[in-house]
PDB file of C-alpha atoms in Angstrom:
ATOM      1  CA  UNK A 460       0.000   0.000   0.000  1.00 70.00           C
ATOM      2  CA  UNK A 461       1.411   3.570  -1.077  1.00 71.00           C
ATOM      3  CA  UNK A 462       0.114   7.017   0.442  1.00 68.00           C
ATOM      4  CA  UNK A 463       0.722   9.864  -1.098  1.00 69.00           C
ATOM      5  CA  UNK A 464       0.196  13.192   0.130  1.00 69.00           C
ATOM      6  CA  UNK A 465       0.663  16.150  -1.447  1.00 68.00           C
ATOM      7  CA  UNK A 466       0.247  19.874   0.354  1.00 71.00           C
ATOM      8  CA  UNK A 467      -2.065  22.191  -1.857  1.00 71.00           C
ATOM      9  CA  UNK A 468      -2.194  25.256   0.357  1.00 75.00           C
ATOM     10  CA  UNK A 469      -0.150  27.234  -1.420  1.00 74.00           C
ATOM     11  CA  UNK A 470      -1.472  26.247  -4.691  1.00 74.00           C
ATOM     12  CA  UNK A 471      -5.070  27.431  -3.128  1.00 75.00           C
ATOM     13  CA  UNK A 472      -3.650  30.521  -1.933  1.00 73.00           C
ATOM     14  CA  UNK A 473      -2.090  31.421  -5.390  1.00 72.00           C
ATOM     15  CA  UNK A 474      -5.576  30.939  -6.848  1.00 77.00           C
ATOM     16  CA  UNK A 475      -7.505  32.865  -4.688  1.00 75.00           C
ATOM     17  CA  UNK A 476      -5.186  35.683  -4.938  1.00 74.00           C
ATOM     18  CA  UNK A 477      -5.332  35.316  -8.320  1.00 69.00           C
ATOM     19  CA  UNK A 478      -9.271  35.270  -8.745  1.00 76.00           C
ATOM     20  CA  UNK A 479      -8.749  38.712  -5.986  1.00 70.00           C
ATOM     21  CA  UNK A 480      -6.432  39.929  -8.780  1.00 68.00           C
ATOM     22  CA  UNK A 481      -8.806  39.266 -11.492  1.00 60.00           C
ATOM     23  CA  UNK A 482     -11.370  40.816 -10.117  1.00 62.00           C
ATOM     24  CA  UNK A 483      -9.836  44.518  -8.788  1.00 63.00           C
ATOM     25  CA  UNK A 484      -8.649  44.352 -12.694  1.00 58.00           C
ATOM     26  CA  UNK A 485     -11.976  44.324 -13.909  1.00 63.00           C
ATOM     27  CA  UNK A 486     -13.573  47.056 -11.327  1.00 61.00           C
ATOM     28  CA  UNK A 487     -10.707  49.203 -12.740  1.00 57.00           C
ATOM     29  CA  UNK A 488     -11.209  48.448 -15.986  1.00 65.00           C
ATOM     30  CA  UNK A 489     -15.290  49.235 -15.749  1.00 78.00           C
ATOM     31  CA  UNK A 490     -15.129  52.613 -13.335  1.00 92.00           C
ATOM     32  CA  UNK A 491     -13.735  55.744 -13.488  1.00 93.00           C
ATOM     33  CA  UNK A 492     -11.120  56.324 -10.963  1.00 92.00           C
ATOM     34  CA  UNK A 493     -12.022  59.680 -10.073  1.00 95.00           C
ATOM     35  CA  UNK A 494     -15.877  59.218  -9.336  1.00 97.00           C
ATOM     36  CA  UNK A 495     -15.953  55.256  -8.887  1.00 94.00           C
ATOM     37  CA  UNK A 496     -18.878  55.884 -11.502  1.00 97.00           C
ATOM     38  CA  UNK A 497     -19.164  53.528 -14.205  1.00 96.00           C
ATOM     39  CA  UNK A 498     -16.727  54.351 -17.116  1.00 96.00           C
ATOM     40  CA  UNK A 499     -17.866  54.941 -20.704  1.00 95.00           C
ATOM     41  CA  UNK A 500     -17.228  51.420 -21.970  1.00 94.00           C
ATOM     42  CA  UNK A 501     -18.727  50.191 -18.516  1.00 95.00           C
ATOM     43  CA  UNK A 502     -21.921  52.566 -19.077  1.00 97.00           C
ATOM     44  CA  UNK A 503     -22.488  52.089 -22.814  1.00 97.00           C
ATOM     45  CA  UNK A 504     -22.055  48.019 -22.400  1.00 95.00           C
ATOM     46  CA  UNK A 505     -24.923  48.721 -19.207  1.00 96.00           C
ATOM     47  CA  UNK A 506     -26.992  50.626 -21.532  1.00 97.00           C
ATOM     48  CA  UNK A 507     -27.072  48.509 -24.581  1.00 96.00           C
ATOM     49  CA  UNK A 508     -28.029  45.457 -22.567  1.00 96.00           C
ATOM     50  CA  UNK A 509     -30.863  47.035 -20.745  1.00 95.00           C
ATOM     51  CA  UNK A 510     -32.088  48.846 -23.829  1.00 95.00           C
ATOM     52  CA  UNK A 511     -32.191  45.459 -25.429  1.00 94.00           C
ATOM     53  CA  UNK A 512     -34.832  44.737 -22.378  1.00 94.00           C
ATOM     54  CA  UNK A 513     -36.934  48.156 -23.387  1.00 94.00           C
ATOM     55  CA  UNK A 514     -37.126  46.940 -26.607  1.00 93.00           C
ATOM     56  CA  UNK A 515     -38.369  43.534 -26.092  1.00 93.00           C
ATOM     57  CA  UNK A 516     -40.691  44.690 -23.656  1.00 94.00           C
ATOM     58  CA  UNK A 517     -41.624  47.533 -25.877  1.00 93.00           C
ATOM     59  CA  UNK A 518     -40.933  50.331 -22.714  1.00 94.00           C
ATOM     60  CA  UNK A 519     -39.840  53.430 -22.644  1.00 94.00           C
ATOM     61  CA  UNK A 520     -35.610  54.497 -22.192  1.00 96.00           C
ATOM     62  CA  UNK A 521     -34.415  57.450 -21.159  1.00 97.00           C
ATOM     63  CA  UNK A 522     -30.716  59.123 -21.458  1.00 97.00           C
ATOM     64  CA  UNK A 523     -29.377  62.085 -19.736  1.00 98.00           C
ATOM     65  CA  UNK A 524     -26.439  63.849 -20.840  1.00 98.00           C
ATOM     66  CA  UNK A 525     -25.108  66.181 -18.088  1.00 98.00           C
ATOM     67  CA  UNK A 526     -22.166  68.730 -18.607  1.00 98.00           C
ATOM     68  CA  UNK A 527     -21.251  70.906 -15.891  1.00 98.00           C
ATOM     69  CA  UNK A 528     -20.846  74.532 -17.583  1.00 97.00           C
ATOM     70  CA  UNK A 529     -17.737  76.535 -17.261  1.00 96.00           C
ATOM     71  CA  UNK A 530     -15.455  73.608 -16.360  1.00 97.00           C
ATOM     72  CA  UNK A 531     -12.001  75.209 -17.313  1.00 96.00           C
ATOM     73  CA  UNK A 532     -13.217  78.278 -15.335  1.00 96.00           C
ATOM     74  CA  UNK A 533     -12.903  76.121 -11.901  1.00 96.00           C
ATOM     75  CA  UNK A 534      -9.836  74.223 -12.806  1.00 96.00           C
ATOM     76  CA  UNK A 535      -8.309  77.384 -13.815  1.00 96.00           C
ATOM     77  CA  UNK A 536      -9.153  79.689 -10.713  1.00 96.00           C
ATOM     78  CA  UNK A 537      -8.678  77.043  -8.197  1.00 96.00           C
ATOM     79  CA  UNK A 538      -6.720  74.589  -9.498  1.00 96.00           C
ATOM     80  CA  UNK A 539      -6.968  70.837 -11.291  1.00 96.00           C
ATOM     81  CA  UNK A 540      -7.202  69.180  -7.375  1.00 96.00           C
ATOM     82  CA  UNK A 541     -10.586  71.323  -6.672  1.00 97.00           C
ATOM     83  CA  UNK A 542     -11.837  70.405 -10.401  1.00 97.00           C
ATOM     84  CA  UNK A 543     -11.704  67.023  -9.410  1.00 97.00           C
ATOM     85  CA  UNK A 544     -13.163  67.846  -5.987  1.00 97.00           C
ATOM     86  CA  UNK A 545     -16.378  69.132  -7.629  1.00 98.00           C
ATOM     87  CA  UNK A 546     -16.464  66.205  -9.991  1.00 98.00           C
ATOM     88  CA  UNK A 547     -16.699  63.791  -7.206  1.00 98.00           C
ATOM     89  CA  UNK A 548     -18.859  66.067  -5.723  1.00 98.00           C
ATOM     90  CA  UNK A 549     -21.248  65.653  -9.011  1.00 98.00           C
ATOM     91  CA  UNK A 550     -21.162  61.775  -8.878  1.00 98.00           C
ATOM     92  CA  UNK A 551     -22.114  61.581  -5.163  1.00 97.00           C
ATOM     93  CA  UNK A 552     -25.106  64.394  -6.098  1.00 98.00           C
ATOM     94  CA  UNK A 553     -26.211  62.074  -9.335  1.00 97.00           C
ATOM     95  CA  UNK A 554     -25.820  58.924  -7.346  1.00 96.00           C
ATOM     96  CA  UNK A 555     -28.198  60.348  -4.546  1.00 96.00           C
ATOM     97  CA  UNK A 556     -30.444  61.927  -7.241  1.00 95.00           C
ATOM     98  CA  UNK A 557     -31.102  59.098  -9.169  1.00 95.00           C
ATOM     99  CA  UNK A 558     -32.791  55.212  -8.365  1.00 92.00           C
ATOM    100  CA  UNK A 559     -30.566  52.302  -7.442  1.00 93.00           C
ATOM    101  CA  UNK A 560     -31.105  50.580 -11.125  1.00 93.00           C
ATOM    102  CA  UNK A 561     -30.169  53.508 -12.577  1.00 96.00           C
ATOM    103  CA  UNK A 562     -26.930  53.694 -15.310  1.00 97.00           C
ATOM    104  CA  UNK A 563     -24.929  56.716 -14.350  1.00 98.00           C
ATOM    105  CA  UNK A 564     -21.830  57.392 -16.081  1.00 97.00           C
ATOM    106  CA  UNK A 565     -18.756  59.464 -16.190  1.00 97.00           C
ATOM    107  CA  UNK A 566     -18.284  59.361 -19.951  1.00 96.00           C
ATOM    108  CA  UNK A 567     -14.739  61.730 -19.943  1.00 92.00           C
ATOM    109  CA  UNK A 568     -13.578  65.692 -18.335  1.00 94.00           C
ATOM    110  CA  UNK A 569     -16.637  67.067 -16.741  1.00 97.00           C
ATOM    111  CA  UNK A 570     -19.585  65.313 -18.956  1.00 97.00           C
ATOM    112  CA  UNK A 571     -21.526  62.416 -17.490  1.00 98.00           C
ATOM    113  CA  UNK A 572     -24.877  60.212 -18.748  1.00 98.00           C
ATOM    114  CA  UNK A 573     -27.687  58.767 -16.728  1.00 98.00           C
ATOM    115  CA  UNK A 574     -29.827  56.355 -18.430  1.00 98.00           C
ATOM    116  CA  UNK A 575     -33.369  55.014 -17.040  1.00 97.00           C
ATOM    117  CA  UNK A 576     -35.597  52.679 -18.290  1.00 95.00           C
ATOM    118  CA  UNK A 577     -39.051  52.937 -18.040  1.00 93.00           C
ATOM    119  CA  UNK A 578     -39.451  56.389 -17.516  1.00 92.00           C
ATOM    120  CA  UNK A 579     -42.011  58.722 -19.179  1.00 91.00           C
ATOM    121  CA  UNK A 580     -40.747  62.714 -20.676  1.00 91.00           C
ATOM    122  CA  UNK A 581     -42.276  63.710 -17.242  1.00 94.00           C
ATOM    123  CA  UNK A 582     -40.312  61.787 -14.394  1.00 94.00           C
ATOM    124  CA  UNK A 583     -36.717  62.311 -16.970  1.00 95.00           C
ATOM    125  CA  UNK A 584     -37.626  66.098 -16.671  1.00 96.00           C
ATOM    126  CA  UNK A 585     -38.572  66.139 -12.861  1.00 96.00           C
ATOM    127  CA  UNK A 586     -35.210  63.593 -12.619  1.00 96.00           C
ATOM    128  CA  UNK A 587     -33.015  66.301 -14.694  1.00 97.00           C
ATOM    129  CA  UNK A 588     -33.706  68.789 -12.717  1.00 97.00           C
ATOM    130  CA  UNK A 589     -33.952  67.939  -9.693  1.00 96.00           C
ATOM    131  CA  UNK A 590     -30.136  66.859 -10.465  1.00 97.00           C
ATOM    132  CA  UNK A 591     -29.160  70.501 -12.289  1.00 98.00           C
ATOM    133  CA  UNK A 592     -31.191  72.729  -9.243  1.00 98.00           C
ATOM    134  CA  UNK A 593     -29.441  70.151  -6.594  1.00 98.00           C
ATOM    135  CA  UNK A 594     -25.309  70.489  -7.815  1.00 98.00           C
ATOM    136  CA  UNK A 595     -26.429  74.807  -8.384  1.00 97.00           C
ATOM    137  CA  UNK A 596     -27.805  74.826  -4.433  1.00 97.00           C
ATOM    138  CA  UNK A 597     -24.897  72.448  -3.332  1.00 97.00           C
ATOM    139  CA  UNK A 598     -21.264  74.008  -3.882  1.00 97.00           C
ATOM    140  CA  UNK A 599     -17.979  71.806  -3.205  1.00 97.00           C
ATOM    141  CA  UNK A 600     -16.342  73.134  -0.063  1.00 96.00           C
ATOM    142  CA  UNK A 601     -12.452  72.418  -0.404  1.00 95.00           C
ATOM    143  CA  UNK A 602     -10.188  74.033   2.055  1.00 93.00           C
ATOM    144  CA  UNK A 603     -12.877  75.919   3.574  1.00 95.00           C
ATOM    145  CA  UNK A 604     -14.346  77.728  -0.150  1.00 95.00           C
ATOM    146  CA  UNK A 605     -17.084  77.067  -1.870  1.00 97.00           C
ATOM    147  CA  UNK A 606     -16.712  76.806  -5.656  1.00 97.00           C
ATOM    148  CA  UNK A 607     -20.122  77.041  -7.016  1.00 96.00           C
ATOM    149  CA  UNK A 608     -20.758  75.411  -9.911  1.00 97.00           C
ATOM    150  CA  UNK A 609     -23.927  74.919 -12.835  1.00 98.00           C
ATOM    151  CA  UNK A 610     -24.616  72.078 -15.033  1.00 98.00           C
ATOM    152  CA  UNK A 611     -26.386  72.083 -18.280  1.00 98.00           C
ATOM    153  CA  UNK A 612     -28.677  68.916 -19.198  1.00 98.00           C
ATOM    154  CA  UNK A 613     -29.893  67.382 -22.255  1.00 98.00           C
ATOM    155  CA  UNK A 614     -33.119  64.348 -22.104  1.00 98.00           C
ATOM    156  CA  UNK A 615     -33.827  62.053 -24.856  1.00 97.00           C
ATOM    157  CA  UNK A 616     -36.956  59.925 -24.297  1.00 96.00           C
ATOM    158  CA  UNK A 617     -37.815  57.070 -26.630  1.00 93.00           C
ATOM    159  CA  UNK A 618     -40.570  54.785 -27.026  1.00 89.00           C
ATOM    160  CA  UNK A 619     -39.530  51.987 -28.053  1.00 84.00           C
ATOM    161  CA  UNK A 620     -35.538  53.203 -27.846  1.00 84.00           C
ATOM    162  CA  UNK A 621     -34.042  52.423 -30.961  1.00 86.00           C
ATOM    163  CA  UNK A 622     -30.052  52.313 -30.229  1.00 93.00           C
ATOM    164  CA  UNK A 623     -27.487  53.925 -27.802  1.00 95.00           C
ATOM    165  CA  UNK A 624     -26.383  56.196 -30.678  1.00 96.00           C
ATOM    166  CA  UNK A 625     -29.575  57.282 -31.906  1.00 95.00           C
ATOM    167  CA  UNK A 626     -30.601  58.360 -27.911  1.00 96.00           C
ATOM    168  CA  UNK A 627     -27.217  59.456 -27.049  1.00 97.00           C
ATOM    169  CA  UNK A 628     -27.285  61.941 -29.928  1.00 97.00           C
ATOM    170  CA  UNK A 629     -30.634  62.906 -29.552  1.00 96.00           C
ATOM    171  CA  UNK A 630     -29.793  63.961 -25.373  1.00 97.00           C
ATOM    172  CA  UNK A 631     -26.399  65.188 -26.543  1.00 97.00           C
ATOM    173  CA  UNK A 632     -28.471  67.654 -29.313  1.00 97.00           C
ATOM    174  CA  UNK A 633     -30.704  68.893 -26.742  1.00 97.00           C
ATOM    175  CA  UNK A 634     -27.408  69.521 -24.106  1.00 98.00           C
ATOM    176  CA  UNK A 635     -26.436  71.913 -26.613  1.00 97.00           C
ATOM    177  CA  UNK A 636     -29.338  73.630 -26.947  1.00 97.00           C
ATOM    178  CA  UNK A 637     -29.451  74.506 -22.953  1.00 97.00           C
ATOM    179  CA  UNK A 638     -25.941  75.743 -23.504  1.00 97.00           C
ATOM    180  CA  UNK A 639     -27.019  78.009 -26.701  1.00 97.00           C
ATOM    181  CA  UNK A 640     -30.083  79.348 -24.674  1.00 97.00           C
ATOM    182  CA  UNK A 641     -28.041  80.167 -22.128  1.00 96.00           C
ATOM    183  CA  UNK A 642     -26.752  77.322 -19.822  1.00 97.00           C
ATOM    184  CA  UNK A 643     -27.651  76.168 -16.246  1.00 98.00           C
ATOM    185  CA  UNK A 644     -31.390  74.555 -17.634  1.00 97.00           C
ATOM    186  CA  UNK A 645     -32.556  71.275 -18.700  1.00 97.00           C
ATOM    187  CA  UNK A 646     -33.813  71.030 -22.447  1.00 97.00           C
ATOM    188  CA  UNK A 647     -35.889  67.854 -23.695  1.00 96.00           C
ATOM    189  CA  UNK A 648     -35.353  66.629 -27.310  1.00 93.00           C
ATOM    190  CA  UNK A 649     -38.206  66.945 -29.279  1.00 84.00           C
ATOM    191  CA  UNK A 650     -37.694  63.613 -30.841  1.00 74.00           C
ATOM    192  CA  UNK A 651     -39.774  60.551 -30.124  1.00 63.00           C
TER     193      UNK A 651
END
């Protein structure tokens, strides 16, 4: 009779760590480092799977693009540390602003998305700006100042959504329409 025993512990270990590894790689690879929002590949991947749902189901889909207006202004004055101060700021107002199931988005510099299925012209509107009155009433205090800062929103609302880049552009369109009229307002795209 033979017995053999082998010790696997460290062979366990090294896979576990691994799998650890594997997955910190893919939470950096799917959020924005900044805002620990979801990235743009990370949000349009999101998107396109639960628009797939709207469609099947034949519901509504909602997109929000959200800029915040005079950017450069803030970084300049008070520096690139505060800039990123108010755009964490942002993330934790849209998080707060928006439901759990939501899709928000940091898409690049100081523009994010929000996407929402189900949601009528209406509740996007009411959504929009309660998020645009909220970051205007709610400046980011660093070092004891408060940088005030605006935001400028576009809404596209389709029934049945047709694909990411047909309601992306369509909210993107309408985002620069609030900045031609003006900036600091939420415009709805006329498109259906």
């Amino acid at each position: 009779m033979l017995v053999q025993i082998k010790d696997i512990s460290k062979q366990k270990l090294t896979e576990i760590t691994l799998k650890d590894s594997v997955t910190k790689l893919r939470k950096l690879a799917l959020t924005d480092s900044l805002t620990q929002l979801a990235n743009r590949r990370a949000f349009v991947d999101a998107v396109e799977t639960e628009l797939a749902r709207c469609q099947r189901n034949g519901l509504s889909a909602t997109m929000l693009v959200i800029d915040l207006d005079y950017f450069k202004t803030i970084n300049d004055t008070y520096g690139h540390l505060a800039g990123d101060e108010v755009l964490v700021h942002t993330a934790q107002i849209l998080r707060r602003a928006t439901r759990q199931y939501d899709i928000i988005g940091r898409l690049g510099g100081e523009e994010f998305a929000g996407f929402m299925a189900d949601t009528d012209a209406s509740i996007a509107c009411e959504v929009a700006e309660r998020i645009r009155q909220t970051i205007q009433a709610t400046p980011t205090i660093v070092e004891s100042i408060p940088i005030e800062v605006t935001t400028s929103i576009g809404i596209s609302v389709q029934t049945p959504p047709s694909t990411f880049e047909n309601l992306f552009d369509d909210a993107d369109e309408a985002l620069y329409q609030a900045k031609a009229q003006g900036r600091n307002q939420t415009v709805a795209s006329d498109k259906e």
